[in-house]
mmCIF file of C-alpha atoms in Angstrom:
data_model
loop_
_atom_site.group_PDB
_atom_site.id
_atom_site.type_symbol
_atom_site.label_atom_id
_atom_site.label_comp_id
_atom_site.label_asym_id
_atom_site.label_seq_id
_atom_site.Cartn_x
_atom_site.Cartn_y
_atom_site.Cartn_z
ATOM 1 C CA MET W 1130 0.000 0.000 0.000
ATOM 2 C CA TYR W 1131 1.341 3.423 -0.929
ATOM 3 C CA LEU W 1132 1.334 6.154 1.660
ATOM 4 C CA PRO W 1133 0.464 9.607 0.407
ATOM 5 C CA LEU W 1134 3.449 11.894 0.807
ATOM 6 C CA LYS W 1135 2.956 15.550 1.446
ATOM 7 C CA VAL W 1136 5.727 17.234 -0.504
ATOM 8 C CA LYS W 1137 6.398 20.933 -0.815
ATOM 9 C CA MET W 1138 6.054 22.124 -4.386
ATOM 10 C CA CYS W 1139 9.467 23.737 -4.708
ATOM 11 C CA ILE W 1140 12.193 22.604 -2.348
ATOM 12 C CA VAL W 1141 14.832 24.764 -4.038
ATOM 13 C CA LEU W 1142 12.971 28.084 -3.888
ATOM 14 C CA ASP W 1143 11.780 27.405 -0.331
ATOM 15 C CA TYR W 1144 15.405 26.815 0.690
ATOM 16 C CA ILE W 1145 16.543 30.014 -1.042
ATOM 17 C CA GLU W 1146 13.820 32.034 0.692
ATOM 18 C CA LYS W 1147 14.920 30.580 4.025
ATOM 19 C CA TYR W 1148 18.670 31.073 3.363
ATOM 20 C CA PRO W 1149 19.054 33.928 0.839
ATOM 21 C CA LEU W 1150 22.831 34.114 1.303
ATOM 22 C CA ARG W 1151 23.197 30.649 -0.241
ATOM 23 C CA THR W 1152 21.499 31.673 -3.483
ATOM 24 C CA LYS W 1153 24.819 32.179 -5.285
ATOM 25 C CA GLN W 1154 25.930 28.615 -4.477
ATOM 26 C CA ILE W 1155 22.657 27.133 -5.699
ATOM 27 C CA LEU W 1156 21.764 29.278 -8.719
ATOM 28 C CA GLY W 1157 25.017 31.071 -9.589
ATOM 29 C CA ILE W 1158 23.626 34.555 -8.895
ATOM 30 C CA ASN W 1159 22.986 36.363 -5.620
ATOM 31 C CA TYR W 1160 19.551 36.860 -4.082
ATOM 32 C CA GLU W 1161 19.114 40.455 -5.260
ATOM 33 C CA GLN W 1162 20.086 39.494 -8.829
ATOM 34 C CA LEU W 1163 17.562 36.648 -8.662
ATOM 35 C CA ARG W 1164 14.810 39.068 -7.627
ATOM 36 C CA LEU W 1165 15.688 41.509 -10.435
ATOM 37 C CA LEU W 1166 15.944 38.740 -13.041
ATOM 38 C CA THR W 1167 12.635 37.255 -11.892
ATOM 39 C CA LYS W 1168 10.910 40.634 -12.093
ATOM 40 C CA SER W 1169 12.310 41.348 -15.587
ATOM 41 C CA SER W 1170 11.497 37.840 -16.817
ATOM 42 C CA ILE W 1171 7.897 38.037 -15.636
ATOM 43 C CA ILE W 1172 7.456 41.404 -17.369
ATOM 44 C CA LYS W 1173 8.879 39.950 -20.608
ATOM 45 C CA HIS W 1174 6.651 36.857 -20.230
ATOM 46 C CA LYS W 1175 3.537 39.013 -19.835
ATOM 47 C CA GLU W 1176 4.488 41.016 -22.949
ATOM 48 C CA LEU W 1177 4.867 37.782 -24.946
ATOM 49 C CA GLU W 1178 1.569 36.455 -23.609
ATOM 50 C CA LYS W 1179 -0.181 39.690 -24.574
ATOM 51 C CA LEU W 1180 1.212 39.467 -28.120
ATOM 52 C CA LYS W 1181 0.156 35.822 -28.396
ATOM 53 C CA GLU W 1182 -3.301 36.584 -27.048
ATOM 54 C CA ASN W 1183 -3.846 39.378 -29.576
ATOM 55 C CA GLN W 1184 -3.004 37.014 -32.458
ATOM 56 C CA LYS W 1185 -5.239 34.147 -31.289
ATOM 57 C CA VAL W 1186 -8.643 33.333 -32.616
ATOM 58 C CA ARG W 1187 -10.587 32.348 -29.512
ATOM 59 C CA ILE W 1188 -13.133 29.556 -29.348
ATOM 60 C CA ASN W 1189 -12.934 28.929 -25.611
ATOM 61 C CA ALA W 1190 -12.771 31.513 -22.831
ATOM 62 C CA ALA W 1191 -9.371 32.933 -21.951
ATOM 63 C CA ARG W 1192 -7.460 31.327 -19.069
ATOM 64 C CA GLY W 1193 -9.182 27.991 -19.553
ATOM 65 C CA GLY W 1194 -7.400 24.703 -19.039
ATOM 66 C CA ARG W 1195 -5.317 23.233 -16.284
ATOM 67 C CA PRO W 1196 -3.610 25.746 -13.988
ATOM 68 C CA GLU W 1197 0.190 25.665 -13.826
ATOM 69 C CA LYS W 1198 1.704 23.854 -10.856
ATOM 70 C CA LEU W 1199 4.617 26.267 -10.449
ATOM 71 C CA SER W 1200 4.525 30.026 -10.046
ATOM 72 C CA PHE W 1201 6.545 32.149 -12.467
ATOM 73 C CA SER W 1202 9.304 32.671 -9.898
ATOM 74 C CA GLU W 1203 9.519 28.901 -9.333
ATOM 75 C CA GLN W 1204 9.756 28.298 -13.089
ATOM 76 C CA ILE W 1205 12.573 30.847 -13.388
ATOM 77 C CA ALA W 1206 14.363 29.270 -10.417
ATOM 78 C CA LEU W 1207 13.995 25.885 -12.147
ATOM 79 C CA CYS W 1208 15.695 27.271 -15.262
ATOM 80 C CA LEU W 1209 18.552 28.859 -13.296
ATOM 81 C CA PHE W 1210 18.978 25.739 -11.156
ATOM 82 C CA TYR W 1211 19.357 23.673 -14.320
ATOM 83 C CA PHE W 1212 21.985 26.064 -15.717
ATOM 84 C CA ARG W 1213 24.012 25.877 -12.485
ATOM 85 C CA GLN W 1214 23.634 22.222 -11.474
ATOM 86 C CA MET W 1215 22.831 20.420 -14.789
ATOM 87 C CA PRO W 1216 20.644 17.640 -13.290
ATOM 88 C CA SER W 1217 18.554 15.379 -15.493
ATOM 89 C CA PHE W 1218 15.027 16.623 -16.120
ATOM 90 C CA GLU W 1219 13.750 13.698 -14.065
ATOM 91 C CA ILE W 1220 15.657 14.950 -10.987
ATOM 92 C CA LEU W 1221 14.736 18.554 -11.778
ATOM 93 C CA GLY W 1222 11.064 17.597 -11.896
ATOM 94 C CA MET W 1223 11.328 15.766 -8.582
ATOM 95 C CA LEU W 1224 12.937 18.775 -6.890
ATOM 96 C CA PHE W 1225 10.260 21.139 -8.165
ATOM 97 C CA GLY W 1226 7.294 18.760 -7.781
ATOM 98 C CA ILE W 1227 6.443 18.396 -11.487
ATOM 99 C CA SER W 1228 6.933 15.823 -14.242
ATOM 100 C CA LYS W 1229 10.149 15.596 -16.257
ATOM 101 C CA THR W 1230 8.290 16.723 -19.393
ATOM 102 C CA GLU W 1231 6.931 19.782 -17.626
ATOM 103 C CA ALA W 1232 10.409 20.536 -16.247
ATOM 104 C CA ASN W 1233 11.828 20.286 -19.778
ATOM 105 C CA ASP W 1234 9.114 22.538 -21.222
ATOM 106 C CA ASN W 1235 9.506 25.126 -18.449
ATOM 107 C CA PHE W 1236 13.286 25.191 -18.838
ATOM 108 C CA HIS W 1237 13.212 25.716 -22.599
ATOM 109 C CA TYR W 1238 10.510 28.395 -22.396
ATOM 110 C CA TRP W 1239 12.230 30.495 -19.706
ATOM 111 C CA ARG W 1240 15.698 29.951 -21.221
ATOM 112 C CA LYS W 1241 14.630 31.959 -24.281
ATOM 113 C CA ILE W 1242 13.203 34.770 -22.156
ATOM 114 C CA ILE W 1243 16.278 34.953 -19.925
ATOM 115 C CA ARG W 1244 18.492 34.940 -23.014
ATOM 116 C CA ASP W 1245 16.624 37.989 -24.348
ATOM 117 C CA ILE W 1246 16.872 39.855 -21.035
ATOM 118 C CA LEU W 1247 20.523 39.295 -20.141
ATOM 119 C CA PRO W 1248 23.179 41.208 -22.073
ATOM 120 C CA ALA W 1249 25.003 39.459 -24.860
ATOM 121 C CA SER W 1250 28.483 38.150 -24.215
ATOM 122 C CA LEU W 1251 31.478 40.333 -24.971
ATOM 123 C CA LEU W 1252 32.309 38.490 -28.180
ATOM 124 C CA GLU W 1253 28.684 38.522 -29.290
ATOM 125 C CA GLN W 1254 28.423 42.284 -28.722
ATOM 126 C CA VAL W 1255 31.410 43.057 -30.958
ATOM 127 C CA SER W 1256 30.847 40.329 -33.567
ATOM 128 C CA THR W 1257 28.965 42.715 -35.873
ATOM 129 C CA LYS W 1258 31.841 45.200 -35.970
ATOM 130 C CA ASP W 1259 34.947 43.636 -37.489
ATOM 131 C CA SER W 1260 37.317 46.286 -36.122
ATOM 132 C CA ASP W 1261 36.067 45.849 -32.535
ATOM 133 C CA LEU W 1262 36.155 42.066 -32.855
ATOM 134 C CA GLU W 1263 39.813 42.145 -33.910
ATOM 135 C CA ILE W 1264 40.713 44.382 -30.954
ATOM 136 C CA VAL W 1265 38.933 42.101 -28.462
ATOM 137 C CA GLN W 1266 40.534 38.991 -29.975
ATOM 138 C CA GLU W 1267 43.971 40.605 -29.748
ATOM 139 C CA ILE W 1268 43.418 41.496 -26.079
ATOM 140 C CA LEU W 1269 42.169 37.988 -25.277
ATOM 141 C CA THR W 1270 45.291 36.336 -26.740
ATOM 142 C CA LYS W 1271 47.226 37.685 -23.737
ATOM 143 C CA PHE W 1272 45.121 35.723 -21.239
ATOM 144 C CA GLN W 1273 44.434 32.090 -20.464
ATOM 145 C CA LEU W 1274 40.931 31.094 -21.463
ATOM 146 C CA LEU W 1275 38.915 27.969 -20.762
ATOM 147 C CA VAL W 1276 36.739 26.712 -23.609
ATOM 148 C CA ASP W 1277 34.064 24.085 -23.095
ATOM 149 C CA SER W 1278 31.010 22.968 -25.011
ATOM 150 C CA ALA W 1279 28.037 20.709 -24.488
ATOM 151 C CA GLU W 1280 25.201 19.434 -26.637
ATOM 152 C CA GLN W 1281 21.758 19.978 -25.109
ATOM 153 C CA PRO W 1282 18.768 18.012 -26.470
ATOM 154 C CA ILE W 1283 15.832 20.236 -27.439
ATOM 155 C CA ASN W 1284 12.279 19.677 -28.630
ATOM 156 C CA ARG W 1285 11.863 19.256 -32.366
ATOM 157 C CA PRO W 1286 11.348 22.712 -33.917
ATOM 158 C CA SER W 1287 8.179 23.196 -35.954
ATOM 159 C CA GLN W 1288 9.753 25.137 -38.846
ATOM 160 C CA PRO W 1289 11.776 23.132 -41.432
ATOM 161 C CA GLU W 1290 14.591 25.726 -41.478
ATOM 162 C CA GLU W 1291 14.920 25.473 -37.699
ATOM 163 C CA GLN W 1292 14.878 21.672 -37.922
ATOM 164 C CA LYS W 1293 17.848 21.722 -40.305
ATOM 165 C CA LYS W 1294 19.705 24.128 -38.018
ATOM 166 C CA TYR W 1295 19.335 21.960 -34.886
ATOM 167 C CA TYR W 1296 19.339 18.425 -36.331
ATOM 168 C CA SER W 1297 22.166 16.256 -35.027
ATOM 169 C CA GLY W 1298 22.530 13.461 -37.578
ATOM 170 C CA LYS W 1299 25.028 11.662 -35.393
ATOM 171 C CA LYS W 1300 22.555 11.331 -32.516
ATOM 172 C CA ILE W 1301 19.426 11.319 -34.723
ATOM 173 C CA THR W 1302 17.800 14.008 -32.578
ATOM 174 C CA TYR W 1303 17.578 17.785 -32.285
ATOM 175 C CA THR W 1304 20.211 19.443 -30.163
ATOM 176 C CA GLU W 1305 21.614 22.864 -29.413
ATOM 177 C CA ILE W 1306 25.349 23.247 -28.933
ATOM 178 C CA VAL W 1307 26.285 25.440 -25.996
ATOM 179 C CA SER W 1308 29.866 26.704 -25.894
ATOM 180 C CA LEU W 1309 31.438 28.520 -22.972
ATOM 181 C CA LEU W 1310 34.492 30.748 -23.168
ATOM 182 C CA VAL W 1311 35.603 31.579 -19.618
ATOM 183 C CA PHE W 1312 38.126 34.240 -18.608
ATOM 184 C CA GLN W 1313 40.675 33.746 -15.789
ATOM 185 C CA ARG W 1314 38.467 35.360 -13.176
ATOM 186 C CA ARG W 1315 35.531 33.053 -13.909
ATOM 187 C CA LEU W 1316 33.890 35.671 -16.113
ATOM 188 C CA ILE W 1317 31.932 34.055 -18.957
ATOM 189 C CA LEU W 1318 32.854 35.838 -22.177
ATOM 190 C CA SER W 1319 30.756 33.872 -24.607
ATOM 191 C CA MET W 1320 27.878 31.445 -24.307
#
């Protein structure tokens, strides 16, 4: 016989609220940065939702369907926790009290929003100007850099052009390659 377990919805965010000084160890940013990022992300999310809503042809009433299990701040914490700790989506779902599919969907949705909000990396900022790019590359040759990359599975894109861009023939799936270029002082230059 199975005993019903009463589990808190979000162990990670509850812990951070209880011990805000440990936020940097868990998510990679401090508590104040988390609050600012959460606020900015929610604003961006609401803008995107408004745009989507204006383009929809409605048959059913707005806000119908199953309510989300996690609040927006919990979903953002899930995304940041994944970036910092890199657990499987199964473990991520267990920690946040949702299924692995829902954890995957939440991560990929908020990843795009956070990517739009945060400033581009140094190399990305100067990549459009050849003269600035050459100067930055010359400066960086004087320092030791750490380069790492990983291949992250993603959901199959709906557009054929996007499918070609992300298709990994070797693994017969759709993946996104994430490369990190890290400066001596643990400053991420490119992602």
